[in-house]
Amino acid sequence: MSKMASKRKSPYPVIVGRYFGLRRLMAGASILIATAGLSASAARAQSCQELWVERNSYYKDAGYCFKTRRAISYFGNRGCSYEYEADVPLSRGIRERIADIRAMEQRRGCD
């Protein structure tokens, strides 16, 4: 191979770089959407059960030890670490989402 041919740059790294850059951007946007919660219209459409599951999923993922039969039956307590809700390490954004869910549950008269 000549020196001239070896110095020529391939267009593929640019295309691949743009592709993976876009994928990273899309993944970041997905995380942002997930942590920001649902849109107002989607949140209104959620049932009491869906709200309950979403709210308690945050606690389950963070290691909370459930106390009610319903939650233990649905989520289980395997791998739990925190006996008290206040001790569960949740971000401010997640705590705000939980507060929003609780408010929606209260407005709807959910159990």
PDB file of C-alpha atoms in Angstrom:
ATOM      1  CA  MET A   1       0.000   0.000   0.000  1.00  0.00           C
ATOM      2  CA  SER A   2       1.432   3.401  -0.885  1.00  0.00           C
ATOM      3  CA  LYS A   3       1.982   6.131   1.706  1.00  0.00           C
ATOM      4  CA  MET A   4      -0.616   8.268  -0.030  1.00  0.00           C
ATOM      5  CA  ALA A   5      -3.312   5.613   0.294  1.00  0.00           C
ATOM      6  CA  SER A   6      -2.555   5.000   3.974  1.00  0.00           C
ATOM      7  CA  LYS A   7      -2.995   8.716   4.822  1.00  0.00           C
ATOM      8  CA  ARG A   8      -6.419   8.976   3.228  1.00  0.00           C
ATOM      9  CA  LYS A   9      -9.137   9.148   5.844  1.00  0.00           C
ATOM     10  CA  SER A  10     -12.168   6.969   5.597  1.00  0.00           C
ATOM     11  CA  PRO A  11     -15.590   8.636   5.713  1.00  0.00           C
ATOM     12  CA  TYR A  12     -16.861   5.802   7.927  1.00  0.00           C
ATOM     13  CA  PRO A  13     -15.503   7.086  11.263  1.00  0.00           C
ATOM     14  CA  VAL A  14     -17.435  10.329  10.728  1.00  0.00           C
ATOM     15  CA  ILE A  15     -20.646   8.490   9.949  1.00  0.00           C
ATOM     16  CA  VAL A  16     -20.164   6.049  12.818  1.00  0.00           C
ATOM     17  CA  GLY A  17     -19.255   8.922  15.153  1.00  0.00           C
ATOM     18  CA  ARG A  18     -22.386  10.823  14.176  1.00  0.00           C
ATOM     19  CA  TYR A  19     -24.502   7.693  14.586  1.00  0.00           C
ATOM     20  CA  PHE A  20     -23.200   6.913  18.060  1.00  0.00           C
ATOM     21  CA  GLY A  21     -23.356  10.577  19.035  1.00  0.00           C
ATOM     22  CA  LEU A  22     -27.025  10.584  18.063  1.00  0.00           C
ATOM     23  CA  ARG A  23     -27.594   7.364  20.006  1.00  0.00           C
ATOM     24  CA  ARG A  24     -25.998   8.906  23.100  1.00  0.00           C
ATOM     25  CA  LEU A  25     -28.185  11.979  22.679  1.00  0.00           C
ATOM     26  CA  MET A  26     -31.300   9.830  22.324  1.00  0.00           C
ATOM     27  CA  ALA A  27     -30.338   7.729  25.353  1.00  0.00           C
ATOM     28  CA  GLY A  28     -29.806  10.899  27.376  1.00  0.00           C
ATOM     29  CA  ALA A  29     -33.181  12.217  26.272  1.00  0.00           C
ATOM     30  CA  SER A  30     -34.825   8.937  27.304  1.00  0.00           C
ATOM     31  CA  ILE A  31     -33.272   9.158  30.749  1.00  0.00           C
ATOM     32  CA  LEU A  32     -34.369  12.777  31.071  1.00  0.00           C
ATOM     33  CA  ILE A  33     -37.925  11.894  30.104  1.00  0.00           C
ATOM     34  CA  ALA A  34     -37.982   8.958  32.511  1.00  0.00           C
ATOM     35  CA  THR A  35     -36.708  11.006  35.425  1.00  0.00           C
ATOM     36  CA  ALA A  36     -38.955  13.938  34.626  1.00  0.00           C
ATOM     37  CA  GLY A  37     -41.977  11.658  34.788  1.00  0.00           C
ATOM     38  CA  LEU A  38     -44.863  11.490  32.400  1.00  0.00           C
ATOM     39  CA  SER A  39     -46.488  14.275  30.454  1.00  0.00           C
ATOM     40  CA  ALA A  40     -49.499  15.847  32.133  1.00  0.00           C
ATOM     41  CA  SER A  41     -51.967  14.151  29.772  1.00  0.00           C
ATOM     42  CA  ALA A  42     -50.328  10.735  30.184  1.00  0.00           C
ATOM     43  CA  ALA A  43     -50.285  11.127  33.961  1.00  0.00           C
ATOM     44  CA  ARG A  44     -54.009  11.958  33.971  1.00  0.00           C
ATOM     45  CA  ALA A  45     -54.709   8.775  32.036  1.00  0.00           C
ATOM     46  CA  GLN A  46     -52.999   6.557  34.613  1.00  0.00           C
ATOM     47  CA  SER A  47     -55.242   4.402  36.773  1.00  0.00           C
ATOM     48  CA  CYS A  48     -54.966   4.170  40.552  1.00  0.00           C
ATOM     49  CA  GLN A  49     -53.160   0.840  40.149  1.00  0.00           C
ATOM     50  CA  GLU A  50     -50.666   2.303  37.664  1.00  0.00           C
ATOM     51  CA  LEU A  51     -49.993   5.259  39.950  1.00  0.00           C
ATOM     52  CA  TRP A  52     -49.490   2.941  42.921  1.00  0.00           C
ATOM     53  CA  VAL A  53     -47.097   0.724  40.954  1.00  0.00           C
ATOM     54  CA  GLU A  54     -45.083   3.674  39.641  1.00  0.00           C
ATOM     55  CA  ARG A  55     -44.804   5.278  43.080  1.00  0.00           C
ATOM     56  CA  ASN A  56     -43.777   2.076  44.814  1.00  0.00           C
ATOM     57  CA  SER A  57     -41.393   1.067  42.016  1.00  0.00           C
ATOM     58  CA  TYR A  58     -39.184   4.000  42.968  1.00  0.00           C
ATOM     59  CA  TYR A  59     -39.009   2.675  46.522  1.00  0.00           C
ATOM     60  CA  LYS A  60     -38.433  -0.932  45.406  1.00  0.00           C
ATOM     61  CA  ASP A  61     -35.597   0.090  43.086  1.00  0.00           C
ATOM     62  CA  ALA A  62     -33.947   1.996  45.948  1.00  0.00           C
ATOM     63  CA  GLY A  63     -34.151  -0.923  48.405  1.00  0.00           C
ATOM     64  CA  TYR A  64     -37.151  -0.111  50.593  1.00  0.00           C
ATOM     65  CA  CYS A  65     -38.585  -2.930  52.747  1.00  0.00           C
ATOM     66  CA  PHE A  66     -42.342  -2.905  52.205  1.00  0.00           C
ATOM     67  CA  LYS A  67     -44.709  -3.391  55.111  1.00  0.00           C
ATOM     68  CA  THR A  68     -48.147  -3.834  53.531  1.00  0.00           C
ATOM     69  CA  ARG A  69     -49.360  -7.189  52.248  1.00  0.00           C
ATOM     70  CA  ARG A  70     -50.250  -5.621  48.924  1.00  0.00           C
ATOM     71  CA  ALA A  71     -46.753  -4.222  48.315  1.00  0.00           C
ATOM     72  CA  ILE A  72     -44.955  -7.319  49.580  1.00  0.00           C
ATOM     73  CA  SER A  73     -47.155  -9.493  47.379  1.00  0.00           C
ATOM     74  CA  TYR A  74     -46.548  -7.316  44.307  1.00  0.00           C
ATOM     75  CA  PHE A  75     -42.872  -6.345  44.760  1.00  0.00           C
ATOM     76  CA  GLY A  76     -41.489  -8.686  47.418  1.00  0.00           C
ATOM     77  CA  ASN A  77     -38.824  -7.702  49.920  1.00  0.00           C
ATOM     78  CA  ARG A  78     -35.835  -9.601  48.569  1.00  0.00           C
ATOM     79  CA  GLY A  79     -32.730  -7.444  48.740  1.00  0.00           C
ATOM     80  CA  CYS A  80     -34.390  -4.651  50.695  1.00  0.00           C
ATOM     81  CA  SER A  81     -32.214  -2.486  52.937  1.00  0.00           C
ATOM     82  CA  TYR A  82     -34.312   0.384  54.288  1.00  0.00           C
ATOM     83  CA  GLU A  83     -37.032  -0.038  56.919  1.00  0.00           C
ATOM     84  CA  TYR A  84     -38.191   3.589  56.843  1.00  0.00           C
ATOM     85  CA  GLU A  85     -39.314   5.588  53.801  1.00  0.00           C
ATOM     86  CA  ALA A  86     -37.372   8.643  54.943  1.00  0.00           C
ATOM     87  CA  ASP A  87     -34.124   6.639  54.871  1.00  0.00           C
ATOM     88  CA  VAL A  88     -34.523   5.547  51.249  1.00  0.00           C
ATOM     89  CA  PRO A  89     -31.952   7.374  49.072  1.00  0.00           C
ATOM     90  CA  LEU A  90     -34.043   9.065  46.382  1.00  0.00           C
ATOM     91  CA  SER A  91     -33.136  12.079  44.280  1.00  0.00           C
ATOM     92  CA  ARG A  92     -35.030  15.329  44.648  1.00  0.00           C
ATOM     93  CA  GLY A  93     -36.649  14.756  41.248  1.00  0.00           C
ATOM     94  CA  ILE A  94     -37.899  11.304  42.234  1.00  0.00           C
ATOM     95  CA  ARG A  95     -39.202  12.594  45.579  1.00  0.00           C
ATOM     96  CA  GLU A  96     -41.062  15.361  43.719  1.00  0.00           C
ATOM     97  CA  ARG A  97     -42.551  12.803  41.316  1.00  0.00           C
ATOM     98  CA  ILE A  98     -43.665  10.662  44.269  1.00  0.00           C
ATOM     99  CA  ALA A  99     -45.321  13.723  45.841  1.00  0.00           C
ATOM    100  CA  ASP A 100     -47.103  14.430  42.535  1.00  0.00           C
ATOM    101  CA  ILE A 101     -48.294  10.822  42.329  1.00  0.00           C
ATOM    102  CA  ARG A 102     -49.573  10.923  45.917  1.00  0.00           C
ATOM    103  CA  ALA A 103     -51.473  14.127  45.139  1.00  0.00           C
ATOM    104  CA  MET A 104     -53.039  12.491  42.058  1.00  0.00           C
ATOM    105  CA  GLU A 105     -53.956   9.416  44.087  1.00  0.00           C
ATOM    106  CA  GLN A 106     -55.600  11.601  46.724  1.00  0.00           C
ATOM    107  CA  ARG A 107     -57.568  13.628  44.149  1.00  0.00           C
ATOM    108  CA  ARG A 108     -58.860  10.405  42.585  1.00  0.00           C
ATOM    109  CA  GLY A 109     -59.694   8.782  45.892  1.00  0.00           C
ATOM    110  CA  CYS A 110     -57.247   5.927  45.333  1.00  0.00           C
ATOM    111  CA  ASP A 111     -56.571   3.531  48.225  1.00  0.00           C
TER     112      ASP A 111
END
